[in-house]
Amino acid sequence: MALSRLLLLCMVASEVWDAETRPIDFVCDRVSRRDLNTVADMEAALADCDVLKTLPSPIQLPCIKVHKASWERKSAQEKRRDIAVSLGALTGSVRVVRTLSQPGCASTLLERLEHTVNNYLHIVTHLDITGSVESPVLSCTPQSTHSLSTVLWTFSRLLTGKLEWLMADLTHRCPRR
């Protein structure tokens, strides 16, 4: 148990950014975004976690499908809201499943996923994007799964799809180097 907590602490500490980091730094530094994306590491940990075949409860998947023309017509505020709603739903589902899981490899992996999703949610919600704030709406009909590998794959697609497209829209705010 103590070894499990120590391992979790080391994983969390390795993913925490410098306290001085600002969301604009996330927008302007593609390498930092790539380094923060630890889905591949979690997928490798899942392969070593042979206990976890199916989750005790389904996890709501983030909306990843995008109609390019519709996405381009959205404001940055709408895009951010779309991503934040998906991340919020995902973190809530992961939290519920984690509380239902037995302690061990699966629980540790779910806790790591929850922490990672929360990091992204914090960054996205603190981006300096002006505009009217409307009530959040999902851009798709939510799907859910009992497969953690499907959850990780879908989360990765959200990061490399919608989130990267939003970052590309915001790079004009980056200071010139």
JSON list of C-alpha atoms in Angstrom, two decimals:
[
{"chain": "A", "resi": 1, "resn": "MET", "atom": "CA", "xyz": [0.00, 0.00, 0.00]},
{"chain": "A", "resi": 2, "resn": "ALA", "atom": "CA", "xyz": [2.80, 2.43, 0.93]},
{"chain": "A", "resi": 3, "resn": "LEU", "atom": "CA", "xyz": [4.68, 1.53, -2.24]},
{"chain": "A", "resi": 4, "resn": "SER", "atom": "CA", "xyz": [1.54, 2.19, -4.27]},
{"chain": "A", "resi": 5, "resn": "ARG", "atom": "CA", "xyz": [1.14, 5.65, -2.69]},
{"chain": "A", "resi": 6, "resn": "LEU", "atom": "CA", "xyz": [4.82, 6.45, -3.24]},
{"chain": "A", "resi": 7, "resn": "LEU", "atom": "CA", "xyz": [4.52, 5.44, -6.89]},
{"chain": "A", "resi": 8, "resn": "LEU", "atom": "CA", "xyz": [1.43, 7.64, -7.27]},
{"chain": "A", "resi": 9, "resn": "LEU", "atom": "CA", "xyz": [3.21, 10.58, -5.63]},
{"chain": "A", "resi": 10, "resn": "CYS", "atom": "CA", "xyz": [6.16, 10.19, -8.00]},
{"chain": "A", "resi": 11, "resn": "MET", "atom": "CA", "xyz": [3.83, 10.06, -11.02]},
{"chain": "A", "resi": 12, "resn": "VAL", "atom": "CA", "xyz": [1.95, 13.16, -9.91]},
{"chain": "A", "resi": 13, "resn": "ALA", "atom": "CA", "xyz": [5.12, 15.08, -9.08]},
{"chain": "A", "resi": 14, "resn": "SER", "atom": "CA", "xyz": [6.57, 14.31, -12.49]},
{"chain": "A", "resi": 15, "resn": "GLU", "atom": "CA", "xyz": [3.51, 15.80, -14.19]},
{"chain": "A", "resi": 16, "resn": "VAL", "atom": "CA", "xyz": [3.13, 19.00, -12.15]},
{"chain": "A", "resi": 17, "resn": "TRP", "atom": "CA", "xyz": [4.18, 22.15, -13.92]},
{"chain": "A", "resi": 18, "resn": "ASP", "atom": "CA", "xyz": [6.19, 24.97, -12.44]},
{"chain": "A", "resi": 19, "resn": "ALA", "atom": "CA", "xyz": [3.91, 27.16, -10.32]},
{"chain": "A", "resi": 20, "resn": "GLU", "atom": "CA", "xyz": [4.78, 30.16, -12.49]},
{"chain": "A", "resi": 21, "resn": "THR", "atom": "CA", "xyz": [3.44, 28.54, -15.67]},
{"chain": "A", "resi": 22, "resn": "ARG", "atom": "CA", "xyz": [0.51, 30.35, -17.25]},
{"chain": "A", "resi": 23, "resn": "PRO", "atom": "CA", "xyz": [-2.09, 29.01, -19.69]},
{"chain": "A", "resi": 24, "resn": "ILE", "atom": "CA", "xyz": [-0.58, 31.15, -22.48]},
{"chain": "A", "resi": 25, "resn": "ASP", "atom": "CA", "xyz": [2.65, 29.19, -21.99]},
{"chain": "A", "resi": 26, "resn": "PHE", "atom": "CA", "xyz": [0.64, 26.06, -22.74]},
{"chain": "A", "resi": 27, "resn": "VAL", "atom": "CA", "xyz": [-0.70, 27.66, -25.92]},
{"chain": "A", "resi": 28, "resn": "CYS", "atom": "CA", "xyz": [2.72, 28.83, -27.12]},
{"chain": "A", "resi": 29, "resn": "ASP", "atom": "CA", "xyz": [4.82, 25.77, -26.32]},
{"chain": "A", "resi": 30, "resn": "ARG", "atom": "CA", "xyz": [3.88, 22.73, -28.38]},
{"chain": "A", "resi": 31, "resn": "VAL", "atom": "CA", "xyz": [6.65, 20.68, -26.75]},
{"chain": "A", "resi": 32, "resn": "SER", "atom": "CA", "xyz": [5.16, 21.30, -23.30]},
{"chain": "A", "resi": 33, "resn": "ARG", "atom": "CA", "xyz": [1.76, 20.22, -24.58]},
{"chain": "A", "resi": 34, "resn": "ARG", "atom": "CA", "xyz": [3.27, 17.06, -26.03]},
{"chain": "A", "resi": 35, "resn": "ASP", "atom": "CA", "xyz": [5.13, 16.36, -22.78]},
{"chain": "A", "resi": 36, "resn": "LEU", "atom": "CA", "xyz": [2.00, 16.85, -20.68]},
{"chain": "A", "resi": 37, "resn": "ASN", "atom": "CA", "xyz": [0.16, 14.29, -22.81]},
{"chain": "A", "resi": 38, "resn": "THR", "atom": "CA", "xyz": [0.98, 11.13, -20.85]},
{"chain": "A", "resi": 39, "resn": "VAL", "atom": "CA", "xyz": [-1.68, 8.94, -22.45]},
{"chain": "A", "resi": 40, "resn": "ALA", "atom": "CA", "xyz": [0.96, 6.68, -24.05]},
{"chain": "A", "resi": 41, "resn": "ASP", "atom": "CA", "xyz": [2.53, 6.13, -20.60]},
{"chain": "A", "resi": 42, "resn": "MET", "atom": "CA", "xyz": [-0.88, 5.30, -19.15]},
{"chain": "A", "resi": 43, "resn": "GLU", "atom": "CA", "xyz": [-1.56, 2.87, -22.01]},
{"chain": "A", "resi": 44, "resn": "ALA", "atom": "CA", "xyz": [1.75, 1.15, -21.25]},
{"chain": "A", "resi": 45, "resn": "ALA", "atom": "CA", "xyz": [0.83, 0.99, -17.56]},
{"chain": "A", "resi": 46, "resn": "LEU", "atom": "CA", "xyz": [-2.54, -0.47, -18.54]},
{"chain": "A", "resi": 47, "resn": "ALA", "atom": "CA", "xyz": [-0.79, -3.23, -20.48]},
{"chain": "A", "resi": 48, "resn": "ASP", "atom": "CA", "xyz": [1.11, -4.12, -17.28]},
{"chain": "A", "resi": 49, "resn": "CYS", "atom": "CA", "xyz": [-2.10, -3.97, -15.23]},
{"chain": "A", "resi": 50, "resn": "ASP", "atom": "CA", "xyz": [-3.58, -7.34, -16.13]},
{"chain": "A", "resi": 51, "resn": "VAL", "atom": "CA", "xyz": [-6.19, -7.10, -13.36]},
{"chain": "A", "resi": 52, "resn": "LEU", "atom": "CA", "xyz": [-8.22, -4.49, -15.24]},
{"chain": "A", "resi": 53, "resn": "LYS", "atom": "CA", "xyz": [-10.21, -6.06, -18.07]},
{"chain": "A", "resi": 54, "resn": "THR", "atom": "CA", "xyz": [-13.46, -4.13, -17.70]},
{"chain": "A", "resi": 55, "resn": "LEU", "atom": "CA", "xyz": [-14.40, -1.20, -15.52]},
{"chain": "A", "resi": 56, "resn": "PRO", "atom": "CA", "xyz": [-17.01, -1.65, -12.77]},
{"chain": "A", "resi": 57, "resn": "SER", "atom": "CA", "xyz": [-19.09, 1.17, -14.25]},
{"chain": "A", "resi": 58, "resn": "PRO", "atom": "CA", "xyz": [-19.09, 2.89, -17.66]},
{"chain": "A", "resi": 59, "resn": "ILE", "atom": "CA", "xyz": [-17.08, 6.05, -18.30]},
{"chain": "A", "resi": 60, "resn": "GLN", "atom": "CA", "xyz": [-18.58, 8.80, -20.47]},
{"chain": "A", "resi": 61, "resn": "LEU", "atom": "CA", "xyz": [-16.33, 9.42, -23.44]},
{"chain": "A", "resi": 62, "resn": "PRO", "atom": "CA", "xyz": [-15.40, 12.94, -24.53]},
{"chain": "A", "resi": 63, "resn": "CYS", "atom": "CA", "xyz": [-16.83, 14.24, -27.79]},
{"chain": "A", "resi": 64, "resn": "ILE", "atom": "CA", "xyz": [-14.06, 13.93, -30.38]},
{"chain": "A", "resi": 65, "resn": "LYS", "atom": "CA", "xyz": [-15.81, 13.95, -33.73]},
{"chain": "A", "resi": 66, "resn": "VAL", "atom": "CA", "xyz": [-15.56, 17.26, -35.51]},
{"chain": "A", "resi": 67, "resn": "HIS", "atom": "CA", "xyz": [-17.14, 18.62, -38.65]},
{"chain": "A", "resi": 68, "resn": "LYS", "atom": "CA", "xyz": [-14.27, 20.81, -39.78]},
{"chain": "A", "resi": 69, "resn": "ALA", "atom": "CA", "xyz": [-16.41, 23.57, -41.34]},
{"chain": "A", "resi": 70, "resn": "SER", "atom": "CA", "xyz": [-18.65, 23.77, -38.25]},
{"chain": "A", "resi": 71, "resn": "TRP", "atom": "CA", "xyz": [-15.62, 23.82, -35.94]},
{"chain": "A", "resi": 72, "resn": "GLU", "atom": "CA", "xyz": [-14.03, 26.67, -37.90]},
{"chain": "A", "resi": 73, "resn": "ARG", "atom": "CA", "xyz": [-17.23, 28.74, -37.60]},
{"chain": "A", "resi": 74, "resn": "LYS", "atom": "CA", "xyz": [-17.19, 28.49, -33.80]},
{"chain": "A", "resi": 75, "resn": "SER", "atom": "CA", "xyz": [-15.68, 31.24, -31.70]},
{"chain": "A", "resi": 76, "resn": "ALA", "atom": "CA", "xyz": [-12.67, 30.48, -29.50]},
{"chain": "A", "resi": 77, "resn": "GLN", "atom": "CA", "xyz": [-15.02, 30.75, -26.50]},
{"chain": "A", "resi": 78, "resn": "GLU", "atom": "CA", "xyz": [-17.34, 28.11, -27.97]},
{"chain": "A", "resi": 79, "resn": "LYS", "atom": "CA", "xyz": [-14.43, 25.81, -28.78]},
{"chain": "A", "resi": 80, "resn": "ARG", "atom": "CA", "xyz": [-13.05, 26.16, -25.27]},
{"chain": "A", "resi": 81, "resn": "ARG", "atom": "CA", "xyz": [-16.48, 25.48, -23.79]},
{"chain": "A", "resi": 82, "resn": "ASP", "atom": "CA", "xyz": [-16.88, 22.38, -25.98]},
{"chain": "A", "resi": 83, "resn": "ILE", "atom": "CA", "xyz": [-13.53, 20.99, -24.80]},
{"chain": "A", "resi": 84, "resn": "ALA", "atom": "CA", "xyz": [-14.11, 21.95, -21.16]},
{"chain": "A", "resi": 85, "resn": "VAL", "atom": "CA", "xyz": [-17.52, 20.24, -21.07]},
{"chain": "A", "resi": 86, "resn": "SER", "atom": "CA", "xyz": [-16.00, 17.05, -22.50]},
{"chain": "A", "resi": 87, "resn": "LEU", "atom": "CA", "xyz": [-13.12, 17.14, -20.02]},
{"chain": "A", "resi": 88, "resn": "GLY", "atom": "CA", "xyz": [-15.47, 17.84, -17.10]},
{"chain": "A", "resi": 89, "resn": "ALA", "atom": "CA", "xyz": [-17.75, 14.93, -17.99]},
{"chain": "A", "resi": 90, "resn": "LEU", "atom": "CA", "xyz": [-14.73, 12.64, -18.40]},
{"chain": "A", "resi": 91, "resn": "THR", "atom": "CA", "xyz": [-13.18, 13.57, -15.05]},
{"chain": "A", "resi": 92, "resn": "GLY", "atom": "CA", "xyz": [-16.52, 13.10, -13.29]},
{"chain": "A", "resi": 93, "resn": "SER", "atom": "CA", "xyz": [-17.00, 9.64, -14.81]},
{"chain": "A", "resi": 94, "resn": "VAL", "atom": "CA", "xyz": [-13.43, 8.61, -14.01]},
{"chain": "A", "resi": 95, "resn": "ARG", "atom": "CA", "xyz": [-13.86, 9.78, -10.40]},
{"chain": "A", "resi": 96, "resn": "VAL", "atom": "CA", "xyz": [-17.01, 7.66, -9.98]},
{"chain": "A", "resi": 97, "resn": "VAL", "atom": "CA", "xyz": [-15.37, 4.55, -11.45]},
{"chain": "A", "resi": 98, "resn": "ARG", "atom": "CA", "xyz": [-12.23, 5.08, -9.36]},
{"chain": "A", "resi": 99, "resn": "THR", "atom": "CA", "xyz": [-14.28, 5.10, -6.16]},
{"chain": "A", "resi": 100, "resn": "LEU", "atom": "CA", "xyz": [-15.88, 1.79, -7.22]},
{"chain": "A", "resi": 101, "resn": "SER", "atom": "CA", "xyz": [-12.53, 0.16, -8.05]},
{"chain": "A", "resi": 102, "resn": "GLN", "atom": "CA", "xyz": [-10.54, -2.04, -5.72]},
{"chain": "A", "resi": 103, "resn": "PRO", "atom": "CA", "xyz": [-7.22, -0.60, -4.48]},
{"chain": "A", "resi": 104, "resn": "GLY", "atom": "CA", "xyz": [-4.25, -1.52, -6.61]},
{"chain": "A", "resi": 105, "resn": "CYS", "atom": "CA", "xyz": [-3.07, -1.10, -10.17]},
{"chain": "A", "resi": 106, "resn": "ALA", "atom": "CA", "xyz": [-6.46, -0.18, -11.60]},
{"chain": "A", "resi": 107, "resn": "SER", "atom": "CA", "xyz": [-7.24, 2.38, -8.92]},
{"chain": "A", "resi": 108, "resn": "THR", "atom": "CA", "xyz": [-3.80, 3.97, -9.29]},
{"chain": "A", "resi": 109, "resn": "LEU", "atom": "CA", "xyz": [-4.19, 4.21, -13.06]},
{"chain": "A", "resi": 110, "resn": "LEU", "atom": "CA", "xyz": [-7.67, 5.72, -12.76]},
{"chain": "A", "resi": 111, "resn": "GLU", "atom": "CA", "xyz": [-6.39, 8.24, -10.22]},
{"chain": "A", "resi": 112, "resn": "ARG", "atom": "CA", "xyz": [-3.57, 9.20, -12.58]},
{"chain": "A", "resi": 113, "resn": "LEU", "atom": "CA", "xyz": [-6.05, 9.62, -15.44]},
{"chain": "A", "resi": 114, "resn": "GLU", "atom": "CA", "xyz": [-8.33, 11.75, -13.28]},
{"chain": "A", "resi": 115, "resn": "HIS", "atom": "CA", "xyz": [-5.38, 13.95, -12.29]},
{"chain": "A", "resi": 116, "resn": "THR", "atom": "CA", "xyz": [-4.27, 14.36, -15.91]},
{"chain": "A", "resi": 117, "resn": "VAL", "atom": "CA", "xyz": [-7.77, 15.24, -17.15]},
{"chain": "A", "resi": 118, "resn": "ASN", "atom": "CA", "xyz": [-8.12, 17.76, -14.30]},
{"chain": "A", "resi": 119, "resn": "ASN", "atom": "CA", "xyz": [-4.81, 19.38, -15.32]},
{"chain": "A", "resi": 120, "resn": "TYR", "atom": "CA", "xyz": [-6.12, 19.88, -18.84]},
{"chain": "A", "resi": 121, "resn": "LEU", "atom": "CA", "xyz": [-9.48, 21.12, -17.57]},
{"chain": "A", "resi": 122, "resn": "HIS", "atom": "CA", "xyz": [-7.72, 23.67, -15.35]},
{"chain": "A", "resi": 123, "resn": "ILE", "atom": "CA", "xyz": [-5.59, 24.92, -18.23]},
{"chain": "A", "resi": 124, "resn": "VAL", "atom": "CA", "xyz": [-8.46, 25.12, -20.70]},
{"chain": "A", "resi": 125, "resn": "THR", "atom": "CA", "xyz": [-10.78, 26.94, -18.29]},
{"chain": "A", "resi": 126, "resn": "HIS", "atom": "CA", "xyz": [-8.08, 29.49, -17.45]},
{"chain": "A", "resi": 127, "resn": "LEU", "atom": "CA", "xyz": [-7.22, 30.41, -21.04]},
{"chain": "A", "resi": 128, "resn": "ASP", "atom": "CA", "xyz": [-7.66, 34.14, -21.55]},
{"chain": "A", "resi": 129, "resn": "ILE", "atom": "CA", "xyz": [-10.42, 34.05, -24.14]},
{"chain": "A", "resi": 130, "resn": "THR", "atom": "CA", "xyz": [-12.88, 36.91, -24.20]},
{"chain": "A", "resi": 131, "resn": "GLY", "atom": "CA", "xyz": [-16.44, 36.65, -25.37]},
{"chain": "A", "resi": 132, "resn": "SER", "atom": "CA", "xyz": [-19.86, 35.86, -24.06]},
{"chain": "A", "resi": 133, "resn": "VAL", "atom": "CA", "xyz": [-20.16, 32.87, -21.81]},
{"chain": "A", "resi": 134, "resn": "GLU", "atom": "CA", "xyz": [-23.07, 30.66, -22.68]},
{"chain": "A", "resi": 135, "resn": "SER", "atom": "CA", "xyz": [-24.31, 27.61, -20.85]},
{"chain": "A", "resi": 136, "resn": "PRO", "atom": "CA", "xyz": [-22.23, 24.53, -21.62]},
{"chain": "A", "resi": 137, "resn": "VAL", "atom": "CA", "xyz": [-23.50, 22.08, -24.21]},
{"chain": "A", "resi": 138, "resn": "LEU", "atom": "CA", "xyz": [-22.02, 18.84, -25.49]},
{"chain": "A", "resi": 139, "resn": "SER", "atom": "CA", "xyz": [-21.25, 18.83, -29.20]},
{"chain": "A", "resi": 140, "resn": "CYS", "atom": "CA", "xyz": [-22.30, 15.18, -29.55]},
{"chain": "A", "resi": 141, "resn": "THR", "atom": "CA", "xyz": [-24.48, 12.54, -28.01]},
{"chain": "A", "resi": 142, "resn": "PRO", "atom": "CA", "xyz": [-22.27, 11.11, -25.27]},
{"chain": "A", "resi": 143, "resn": "GLN", "atom": "CA", "xyz": [-21.11, 7.53, -25.60]},
{"chain": "A", "resi": 144, "resn": "SER", "atom": "CA", "xyz": [-19.76, 5.46, -22.74]},
{"chain": "A", "resi": 145, "resn": "THR", "atom": "CA", "xyz": [-17.59, 2.39, -22.35]},
{"chain": "A", "resi": 146, "resn": "HIS", "atom": "CA", "xyz": [-16.40, -0.14, -19.78]},
{"chain": "A", "resi": 147, "resn": "SER", "atom": "CA", "xyz": [-12.98, -0.31, -21.52]},
{"chain": "A", "resi": 148, "resn": "LEU", "atom": "CA", "xyz": [-10.18, 1.81, -20.08]},
{"chain": "A", "resi": 149, "resn": "SER", "atom": "CA", "xyz": [-8.14, 1.40, -23.26]},
{"chain": "A", "resi": 150, "resn": "THR", "atom": "CA", "xyz": [-11.03, 2.96, -25.23]},
{"chain": "A", "resi": 151, "resn": "VAL", "atom": "CA", "xyz": [-11.20, 5.81, -22.70]},
{"chain": "A", "resi": 152, "resn": "LEU", "atom": "CA", "xyz": [-7.45, 6.47, -23.07]},
{"chain": "A", "resi": 153, "resn": "TRP", "atom": "CA", "xyz": [-7.62, 6.34, -26.88]},
{"chain": "A", "resi": 154, "resn": "THR", "atom": "CA", "xyz": [-10.58, 8.75, -26.96]},
{"chain": "A", "resi": 155, "resn": "PHE", "atom": "CA", "xyz": [-8.92, 11.13, -24.49]},
{"chain": "A", "resi": 156, "resn": "SER", "atom": "CA", "xyz": [-5.79, 11.12, -26.64]},
{"chain": "A", "resi": 157, "resn": "ARG", "atom": "CA", "xyz": [-7.88, 11.97, -29.71]},
{"chain": "A", "resi": 158, "resn": "LEU", "atom": "CA", "xyz": [-9.47, 14.89, -27.84]},
{"chain": "A", "resi": 159, "resn": "LEU", "atom": "CA", "xyz": [-6.00, 16.24, -27.00]},
{"chain": "A", "resi": 160, "resn": "THR", "atom": "CA", "xyz": [-4.52, 15.77, -30.47]},
{"chain": "A", "resi": 161, "resn": "GLY", "atom": "CA", "xyz": [-7.69, 16.92, -32.24]},
{"chain": "A", "resi": 162, "resn": "LYS", "atom": "CA", "xyz": [-9.93, 19.60, -30.79]},
{"chain": "A", "resi": 163, "resn": "LEU", "atom": "CA", "xyz": [-7.46, 20.85, -28.19]},
{"chain": "A", "resi": 164, "resn": "GLU", "atom": "CA", "xyz": [-4.61, 21.21, -30.71]},
{"chain": "A", "resi": 165, "resn": "TRP", "atom": "CA", "xyz": [-6.94, 22.97, -33.15]},
{"chain": "A", "resi": 166, "resn": "LEU", "atom": "CA", "xyz": [-7.91, 25.43, -30.42]},
{"chain": "A", "resi": 167, "resn": "MET", "atom": "CA", "xyz": [-4.24, 26.01, -29.59]},
{"chain": "A", "resi": 168, "resn": "ALA", "atom": "CA", "xyz": [-3.52, 26.69, -33.27]},
{"chain": "A", "resi": 169, "resn": "ASP", "atom": "CA", "xyz": [-6.30, 29.31, -33.23]},
{"chain": "A", "resi": 170, "resn": "LEU", "atom": "CA", "xyz": [-4.71, 31.02, -30.23]},
{"chain": "A", "resi": 171, "resn": "THR", "atom": "CA", "xyz": [-1.04, 31.06, -31.30]},
{"chain": "A", "resi": 172, "resn": "HIS", "atom": "CA", "xyz": [-1.40, 34.61, -32.61]},
{"chain": "A", "resi": 173, "resn": "ARG", "atom": "CA", "xyz": [-1.31, 35.63, -28.92]},
{"chain": "A", "resi": 174, "resn": "CYS", "atom": "CA", "xyz": [2.14, 34.17, -28.39]},
{"chain": "A", "resi": 175, "resn": "PRO", "atom": "CA", "xyz": [5.03, 36.58, -27.91]},
{"chain": "A", "resi": 176, "resn": "ARG", "atom": "CA", "xyz": [7.50, 36.65, -30.79]},
{"chain": "A", "resi": 177, "resn": "ARG", "atom": "CA", "xyz": [10.86, 35.07, -30.00]}
]
